[in-house]
CSV table of N, CA, C and O in Angstrom, one decimal:
chain,number,residue,atom,x,y,z
A,17,PRO,N,0.8,-1.2,0.0
A,17,PRO,CA,0.0,0.0,0.0
A,17,PRO,C,0.9,1.3,0.0
A,17,PRO,O,2.0,1.3,0.5
A,18,ILE,N,0.3,2.3,-0.6
A,18,ILE,CA,1.0,3.6,-0.6
A,18,ILE,C,0.9,4.3,0.8
A,18,ILE,O,-0.2,4.4,1.3
A,19,PRO,N,2.0,4.8,1.3
A,19,PRO,CA,1.9,5.4,2.6
A,19,PRO,C,1.2,6.8,2.5
A,19,PRO,O,1.2,7.4,1.4
A,20,GLN,N,0.6,7.2,3.6
A,20,GLN,CA,-0.1,8.5,3.5
A,20,GLN,C,1.0,9.6,3.5
A,20,GLN,O,2.0,9.5,4.2
A,21,THR,N,0.7,10.6,2.7
A,21,THR,CA,1.6,11.8,2.6
A,21,THR,C,0.7,13.0,2.8
A,21,THR,O,0.0,13.4,2.0
A,22,ILE,N,0.8,13.5,4.0
A,22,ILE,CA,-0.1,14.6,4.5
A,22,ILE,C,0.6,15.9,4.2
A,22,ILE,O,1.7,16.2,4.7
A,23,LEU,N,-0.1,16.8,3.5
A,23,LEU,CA,0.3,18.1,3.3
A,23,LEU,C,-0.5,19.0,4.3
A,23,LEU,O,-1.7,18.9,4.3
A,24,SER,N,0.1,19.7,5.1
A,24,SER,CA,-0.6,20.5,6.1
A,24,SER,C,-0.1,22.0,6.1
A,24,SER,O,1.0,22.2,5.6
A,25,TRP,N,-1.0,22.9,6.5
A,25,TRP,CA,-0.6,24.3,6.5
A,25,TRP,C,-1.4,25.0,7.6
A,25,TRP,O,-2.3,24.5,8.1
A,26,GLU,N,-1.0,26.2,7.8
A,26,GLU,CA,-1.7,27.1,8.8
A,26,GLU,C,-2.3,28.2,8.0
A,26,GLU,O,-1.6,28.8,7.2
A,27,ALA,N,-3.6,28.5,8.3
A,27,ALA,CA,-4.3,29.5,7.6
A,27,ALA,C,-3.6,30.9,7.9
A,27,ALA,O,-3.2,31.1,9.1
A,28,PRO,N,-3.6,31.8,7.0
A,28,PRO,CA,-3.0,33.1,7.3
A,28,PRO,C,-3.9,33.8,8.3
A,28,PRO,O,-5.1,33.6,8.4
A,29,LYS,N,-3.3,34.7,9.1
A,29,LYS,CA,-4.0,35.4,10.1
A,29,LYS,C,-4.2,36.9,9.8
A,29,LYS,O,-5.0,37.6,10.4
A,30,TYR,N,-3.5,37.4,8.7
A,30,TYR,CA,-3.5,38.8,8.3
A,30,TYR,C,-3.5,38.9,6.8
A,30,TYR,O,-2.9,38.1,6.1
A,31,PHE,N,-4.2,39.9,6.3
A,31,PHE,CA,-4.1,40.3,4.9
A,31,PHE,C,-2.8,41.0,4.7
A,31,PHE,O,-2.1,41.4,5.7
A,32,THR,N,-2.4,41.3,3.5
A,32,THR,CA,-1.1,42.0,3.2
A,32,THR,C,-1.1,43.4,3.8
A,32,THR,O,0.0,43.9,4.0
A,33,ASN,N,-2.3,44.0,4.0
A,33,ASN,CA,-2.3,45.3,4.6
A,33,ASN,C,-2.3,45.3,6.2
A,33,ASN,O,-2.6,46.3,6.8
A,34,ASP,N,-2.1,44.1,6.7
A,34,ASP,CA,-2.0,43.8,8.2
A,34,ASP,C,-3.3,43.8,8.9
A,34,ASP,O,-3.4,43.8,10.1
A,35,SER,N,-4.4,43.9,8.2
A,35,SER,CA,-5.7,43.8,8.8
A,35,SER,C,-6.0,42.3,9.1
A,35,SER,O,-5.5,41.4,8.4
A,36,SER,N,-6.8,42.0,10.1
A,36,SER,CA,-7.0,40.6,10.6
A,36,SER,C,-7.8,39.9,9.5
A,36,SER,O,-8.7,40.4,8.8
A,37,LEU,N,-7.4,38.6,9.4
A,37,LEU,CA,-8.1,37.7,8.4
A,37,LEU,C,-8.7,36.5,9.2
A,37,LEU,O,-8.0,35.9,10.0
A,38,VAL,N,-9.9,36.2,8.9
A,38,VAL,CA,-10.6,35.0,9.5
A,38,VAL,C,-10.8,34.0,8.4
A,38,VAL,O,-11.7,34.3,7.5
A,39,ALA,N,-10.1,32.9,8.4
A,39,ALA,CA,-10.2,32.0,7.3
A,39,ALA,C,-11.6,31.6,6.9
A,39,ALA,O,-12.0,31.5,5.8
A,40,ALA,N,-12.4,31.3,7.9
A,40,ALA,CA,-13.8,30.8,7.7
A,40,ALA,C,-14.7,31.8,7.0
A,40,ALA,O,-15.6,31.3,6.2
A,41,THR,N,-14.5,33.0,7.1
A,41,THR,CA,-15.3,34.0,6.5
A,41,THR,C,-14.6,34.8,5.4
A,41,THR,O,-15.3,35.3,4.5
A,42,ASP,N,-13.3,34.9,5.4
A,42,ASP,CA,-12.6,35.7,4.5
A,42,ASP,C,-12.0,35.0,3.3
A,42,ASP,O,-11.5,35.6,2.3
A,43,LEU,N,-12.0,33.6,3.4
A,43,LEU,CA,-11.4,32.8,2.3
A,43,LEU,C,-12.4,32.0,1.6
A,43,LEU,O,-13.3,31.4,2.3
A,44,GLN,N,-12.2,31.8,0.3
A,44,GLN,CA,-13.0,30.8,-0.4
A,44,GLN,C,-12.5,29.4,-0.2
A,44,GLN,O,-13.2,28.4,-0.2
A,45,GLY,N,-11.2,29.3,0.1
A,45,GLY,CA,-10.5,28.0,0.3
A,45,GLY,C,-9.1,28.1,0.1
A,45,GLY,O,-8.5,29.2,0.0
A,46,PHE,N,-8.5,26.9,-0.1
A,46,PHE,CA,-7.0,26.8,-0.3
A,46,PHE,C,-6.9,25.9,-1.6
A,46,PHE,O,-7.6,24.9,-1.8
A,47,GLU,N,-5.9,26.3,-2.4
A,47,GLU,CA,-5.6,25.6,-3.6
A,47,GLU,C,-4.3,24.8,-3.4
A,47,GLU,O,-3.3,25.4,-2.9
A,48,ILE,N,-4.3,23.5,-3.8
A,48,ILE,CA,-3.1,22.7,-3.7
A,48,ILE,C,-2.5,22.5,-5.0
A,48,ILE,O,-3.2,22.2,-6.0
A,49,TYR,N,-1.2,22.7,-5.1
A,49,TYR,CA,-0.4,22.6,-6.4
A,49,TYR,C,0.6,21.5,-6.2
A,49,TYR,O,1.3,21.4,-5.2
A,50,VAL,N,0.8,20.7,-7.2
A,50,VAL,CA,1.9,19.6,-7.2
A,50,VAL,C,2.6,19.7,-8.6
A,50,VAL,O,1.9,19.8,-9.6
A,51,ARG,N,3.9,19.7,-8.6
A,51,ARG,CA,4.7,19.7,-9.8
A,51,ARG,C,5.9,18.7,-9.6
A,51,ARG,O,6.2,18.3,-8.4
A,52,GLN,N,6.6,18.4,-10.6
A,52,GLN,CA,7.8,17.6,-10.6
A,52,GLN,C,9.1,18.5,-10.5
A,52,GLN,O,10.2,18.0,-10.6
A,53,ASP,N,8.9,19.8,-10.4
A,53,ASP,CA,10.0,20.7,-10.1
A,53,ASP,C,9.5,21.8,-9.2
A,53,ASP,O,8.3,21.8,-8.8
A,54,THR,N,10.3,22.7,-8.8
A,54,THR,CA,9.9,23.8,-7.9
A,54,THR,C,9.5,25.1,-8.5
A,54,THR,O,9.4,26.1,-7.8
A,55,SER,N,9.3,25.1,-9.8
A,55,SER,CA,9.1,26.4,-10.5
A,55,SER,C,7.5,26.7,-10.5
A,55,SER,O,7.0,26.8,-11.6
A,56,PHE,N,6.9,26.8,-9.4
A,56,PHE,CA,5.5,27.2,-9.3
A,56,PHE,C,5.3,28.6,-9.8
A,56,PHE,O,6.1,29.5,-9.5
A,57,GLY,N,4.3,28.9,-10.5
A,57,GLY,CA,4.0,30.2,-11.1
A,57,GLY,C,2.6,30.4,-11.3
A,57,GLY,O,1.7,29.6,-11.2
A,58,PRO,N,2.2,31.7,-11.7
A,58,PRO,CA,0.8,32.1,-11.9
A,58,PRO,C,0.1,31.3,-13.0
A,58,PRO,O,-1.1,31.2,-13.0
A,59,GLY,N,0.8,30.7,-13.9
A,59,GLY,CA,0.2,29.9,-15.0
A,59,GLY,C,-0.2,28.5,-14.5
A,59,GLY,O,-0.9,27.7,-15.3
A,60,ASP,N,0.2,28.0,-13.3
A,60,ASP,CA,-0.1,26.7,-12.9
A,60,ASP,C,-1.5,26.5,-12.4
A,60,ASP,O,-2.1,27.5,-12.0
A,61,SER,N,-2.1,25.4,-12.6
A,61,SER,CA,-3.4,25.0,-12.2
A,61,SER,C,-3.4,24.2,-11.0
A,61,SER,O,-2.6,23.3,-10.8
A,62,ALA,N,-4.3,24.5,-10.0
A,62,ALA,CA,-4.4,23.7,-8.8
A,62,ALA,C,-4.9,22.3,-9.1
A,62,ALA,O,-5.7,22.1,-10.0
A,63,ILE,N,-4.3,21.3,-8.4
A,63,ILE,CA,-4.8,20.0,-8.6
A,63,ILE,C,-6.0,19.7,-7.7
A,63,ILE,O,-6.7,18.7,-7.9
A,64,LYS,N,-6.2,20.5,-6.7
A,64,LYS,CA,-7.3,20.3,-5.7
A,64,LYS,C,-7.6,21.6,-5.0
A,64,LYS,O,-6.6,22.4,-4.7
A,65,THR,N,-8.8,21.9,-4.8
A,65,THR,CA,-9.2,23.1,-4.0
A,65,THR,C,-10.0,22.5,-2.8
A,65,THR,O,-10.9,21.7,-2.9
A,66,VAL,N,-9.7,23.0,-1.6
A,66,VAL,CA,-10.3,22.5,-0.4
A,66,VAL,C,-10.9,23.7,0.4
A,66,VAL,O,-10.5,24.9,0.1
A,67,SER,N,-11.9,23.5,1.2
A,67,SER,CA,-12.6,24.6,1.9
A,67,SER,C,-11.7,25.3,2.9
A,67,SER,O,-10.7,24.7,3.3
A,68,PRO,N,-12.1,26.5,3.3
A,68,PRO,CA,-11.3,27.3,4.2
A,68,PRO,C,-11.1,26.7,5.6
A,68,PRO,O,-10.2,27.1,6.3
A,69,ASP,N,-11.9,25.8,6.0
A,69,ASP,CA,-11.8,25.2,7.3
A,69,ASP,C,-10.9,24.0,7.3
A,69,ASP,O,-10.7,23.3,8.3
A,70,VAL,N,-10.3,23.6,6.2
A,70,VAL,CA,-9.4,22.5,6.0
A,70,VAL,C,-8.0,23.0,6.1
A,70,VAL,O,-7.7,24.0,5.5
A,71,ALA,N,-7.1,22.3,6.8
A,71,ALA,CA,-5.7,22.7,7.0
A,71,ALA,C,-4.8,21.5,6.7
A,71,ALA,O,-3.6,21.6,7.1
A,72,LEU,N,-5.3,20.4,6.1
A,72,LEU,CA,-4.4,19.4,5.7
A,72,LEU,C,-5.1,18.6,4.6
A,72,LEU,O,-6.3,18.6,4.4
A,73,PHE,N,-4.2,17.9,3.8
A,73,PHE,CA,-4.7,17.1,2.7
A,73,PHE,C,-3.8,15.9,2.5
A,73,PHE,O,-2.6,16.0,2.5
A,74,ASP,N,-4.4,14.7,2.3
A,74,ASP,CA,-3.6,13.5,2.1
A,74,ASP,C,-3.3,13.4,0.6
A,74,ASP,O,-4.3,13.1,-0.2
A,75,LEU,N,-2.1,13.6,0.1
A,75,LEU,CA,-1.8,13.6,-1.3
A,75,LEU,C,-1.9,12.2,-1.9
A,75,LEU,O,-2.1,12.1,-3.1
A,76,ALA,N,-2.0,11.2,-1.1
A,76,ALA,CA,-2.2,9.8,-1.6
A,76,ALA,C,-3.6,9.6,-2.1
A,76,ALA,O,-3.9,8.6,-2.8
A,77,THR,N,-4.5,10.5,-1.8
A,77,THR,CA,-5.9,10.3,-2.2
A,77,THR,C,-6.2,10.9,-3.5
A,77,THR,O,-7.4,10.9,-4.0
A,78,LEU,N,-5.2,11.5,-4.2
A,78,LEU,CA,-5.5,12.2,-5.5
A,78,LEU,C,-5.9,11.2,-6.5
A,78,LEU,O,-5.4,10.0,-6.6
A,79,VAL,N,-6.8,11.6,-7.4
A,79,VAL,CA,-7.3,10.7,-8.5
A,79,VAL,C,-7.1,11.5,-9.8
A,79,VAL,O,-7.7,12.6,-9.8
A,80,PRO,N,-6.4,11.1,-10.8
A,80,PRO,CA,-5.6,9.8,-10.7
A,80,PRO,C,-4.5,9.9,-9.7
A,80,PRO,O,-4.0,11.0,-9.4
A,81,PRO,N,-4.0,8.8,-9.3
A,81,PRO,CA,-2.9,8.8,-8.3
A,81,PRO,C,-1.6,9.2,-8.9
A,81,PRO,O,-1.4,9.1,-10.1
A,82,LEU,N,-0.7,9.7,-8.0
A,82,LEU,CA,0.6,10.1,-8.5
A,82,LEU,C,1.5,8.9,-8.6
A,82,LEU,O,1.2,7.8,-8.0
A,83,SER,N,2.5,9.0,-9.4
A,83,SER,CA,3.4,7.8,-9.7
A,83,SER,C,4.3,7.5,-8.5
A,83,SER,O,4.8,8.4,-7.9
A,84,ARG,N,4.6,6.2,-8.4
A,84,ARG,CA,5.6,5.8,-7.4
A,84,ARG,C,7.0,6.1,-7.9
A,84,ARG,O,7.3,6.1,-9.1
A,85,GLY,N,7.9,6.4,-7.0
A,85,GLY,CA,9.3,6.6,-7.3
A,85,GLY,C,9.6,7.9,-7.9
A,85,GLY,O,10.8,8.1,-8.3
A,86,VAL,N,8.7,8.8,-8.0
A,86,VAL,CA,8.9,10.1,-8.6
A,86,VAL,C,8.9,11.1,-7.4
A,86,VAL,O,8.1,11.1,-6.5
A,87,THR,N,9.8,12.1,-7.4
A,87,THR,CA,9.8,13.1,-6.5
A,87,THR,C,8.9,14.3,-6.9
A,87,THR,O,9.0,14.7,-8.1
A,88,TYR,N,8.0,14.6,-6.1
A,88,TYR,CA,7.0,15.7,-6.4
A,88,TYR,C,7.3,16.8,-5.4
A,88,TYR,O,7.8,16.6,-4.3
A,89,TYR,N,6.8,18.0,-5.8
A,89,TYR,CA,6.9,19.2,-4.9
A,89,TYR,C,5.5,19.8,-4.8
A,89,TYR,O,4.7,19.7,-5.8
A,90,ALA,N,5.1,20.2,-3.6
A,90,ALA,CA,3.8,20.7,-3.3
A,90,ALA,C,3.8,22.1,-2.7
A,90,ALA,O,4.8,22.4,-2.0
A,91,SER,N,2.8,22.9,-3.0
A,91,SER,CA,2.6,24.2,-2.5
A,91,SER,C,1.1,24.5,-2.3
A,91,SER,O,0.3,23.8,-3.0
A,92,VAL,N,0.8,25.4,-1.5
A,92,VAL,CA,-0.6,25.8,-1.2
A,92,VAL,C,-0.7,27.3,-1.4
A,92,VAL,O,0.2,28.1,-1.1
A,93,ARG,N,-1.9,27.7,-1.9
A,93,ARG,CA,-2.2,29.2,-2.0
A,93,ARG,C,-3.6,29.4,-1.3
A,93,ARG,O,-4.5,28.6,-1.5
A,94,ALA,N,-3.7,30.5,-0.6
A,94,ALA,CA,-5.0,30.9,0.0
A,94,ALA,C,-5.8,31.7,-1.1
A,94,ALA,O,-5.2,32.5,-1.8
A,95,VAL,N,-7.1,31.4,-1.2
A,95,VAL,CA,-7.9,32.1,-2.1
A,95,VAL,C,-9.0,32.9,-1.4
A,95,VAL,O,-9.9,32.4,-0.8
A,96,PRO,N,-8.8,34.3,-1.3
A,96,PRO,CA,-9.7,35.1,-0.6
A,96,PRO,C,-11.0,35.3,-1.3
A,96,PRO,O,-11.2,35.0,-2.5
A,97,VAL,N,-12.0,35.7,-0.5
A,97,VAL,CA,-13.4,35.9,-1.1
A,97,VAL,C,-13.3,37.1,-2.1
A,97,VAL,O,-13.8,37.0,-3.2
A,98,ASP,N,-12.5,38.1,-1.7
A,98,ASP,CA,-12.3,39.3,-2.6
A,98,ASP,C,-10.8,39.5,-2.7
A,98,ASP,O,-10.1,39.5,-1.7
A,99,GLY,N,-10.3,39.7,-3.9
A,99,GLY,CA,-8.9,40.0,-4.1
A,99,GLY,C,-8.1,38.9,-4.7
A,99,GLY,O,-8.6,37.9,-5.2
A,100,GLU,N,-6.8,39.1,-4.7
A,100,GLU,CA,-5.9,38.2,-5.4
A,100,GLU,C,-5.5,37.0,-4.4
A,100,GLU,O,-5.5,37.2,-3.2
A,101,LYS,N,-5.1,35.9,-5.1
A,101,LYS,CA,-4.7,34.7,-4.3
A,101,LYS,C,-3.4,35.1,-3.6
A,101,LYS,O,-2.6,36.0,-4.0
A,102,SER,N,-3.1,34.3,-2.5
A,102,SER,CA,-1.8,34.6,-1.8
A,102,SER,C,-0.7,34.1,-2.7
A,102,SER,O,-0.8,33.4,-3.7
A,103,ASP,N,0.5,34.4,-2.2
A,103,ASP,CA,1.7,33.8,-2.8
A,103,ASP,C,1.7,32.3,-2.5
A,103,ASP,O,1.0,31.9,-1.7
A,104,PHE,N,2.6,31.6,-3.2
A,104,PHE,CA,2.7,30.2,-3.0
A,104,PHE,C,3.3,30.0,-1.6
A,104,PHE,O,4.2,30.8,-1.2
A,105,SER,N,2.9,29.0,-0.9
A,105,SER,CA,3.5,28.6,0.4
A,105,SER,C,4.9,28.1,0.2
A,105,SER,O,5.4,27.9,-0.9
A,106,ASP,N,5.6,27.9,1.3
A,106,ASP,CA,6.9,27.2,1.2
A,106,ASP,C,6.7,25.9,0.5
A,106,ASP,O,5.6,25.3,0.6
A,107,ILE,N,7.7,25.4,-0.3
A,107,ILE,CA,7.5,24.2,-1.1
A,107,ILE,C,8.1,23.0,-0.3
A,107,ILE,O,9.2,23.0,0.3
A,108,GLY,N,7.3,21.9,-0.3
A,108,GLY,CA,7.7,20.7,0.3
A,108,GLY,C,7.8,19.6,-0.7
A,108,GLY,O,7.2,19.7,-1.8
A,109,SER,N,8.7,18.6,-0.5
A,109,SER,CA,8.8,17.5,-1.5
A,109,SER,C,8.4,16.2,-0.9
A,109,SER,O,8.4,16.1,0.4
A,110,PHE,N,8.0,15.3,-1.7
A,110,PHE,CA,7.6,14.0,-1.3
A,110,PHE,C,7.6,13.0,-2.4
A,110,PHE,O,7.7,13.4,-3.6
A,111,SER,N,7.6,11.7,-2.1
A,111,SER,CA,7.5,10.7,-3.1
A,111,SER,C,6.9,9.5,-2.5
A,111,SER,O,6.9,9.3,-1.3
A,112,PHE,N,6.3,8.6,-3.3
A,112,PHE,CA,5.8,7.3,-2.9
A,112,PHE,C,6.8,6.2,-3.2
A,112,PHE,O,7.2,6.2,-4.4
A,113,PRO,N,7.1,5.4,-2.3
A,113,PRO,CA,8.1,4.3,-2.6
A,113,PRO,C,7.6,3.4,-3.7
A,113,PRO,O,6.5,3.2,-3.9
A,114,GLN,N,8.6,2.8,-4.4
A,114,GLN,CA,8.3,1.9,-5.5
A,114,GLN,C,7.9,0.6,-5.0
A,114,GLN,O,8.2,0.2,-4.0
């Protein structure tokens, strides 16, 4: 069986103008991005969008599944109700054993 690979994050607490942000009311959700390199950019499409009250996702549940033995990189973006998406989060790497 493929081991669980959990991607987790902490919701932002402030907008870029330093005003308070409440994830449940101020965000539409979070977008999850996965690539085989670290060059995330504005042209990338999210592989999954989750609600604003979610702060983790098991990458092993993606359909279609990701390949075994390949190194992937993941990042998350917050999607506000009004305004632009956040910057990409710090990038993490993972792989599923062969």
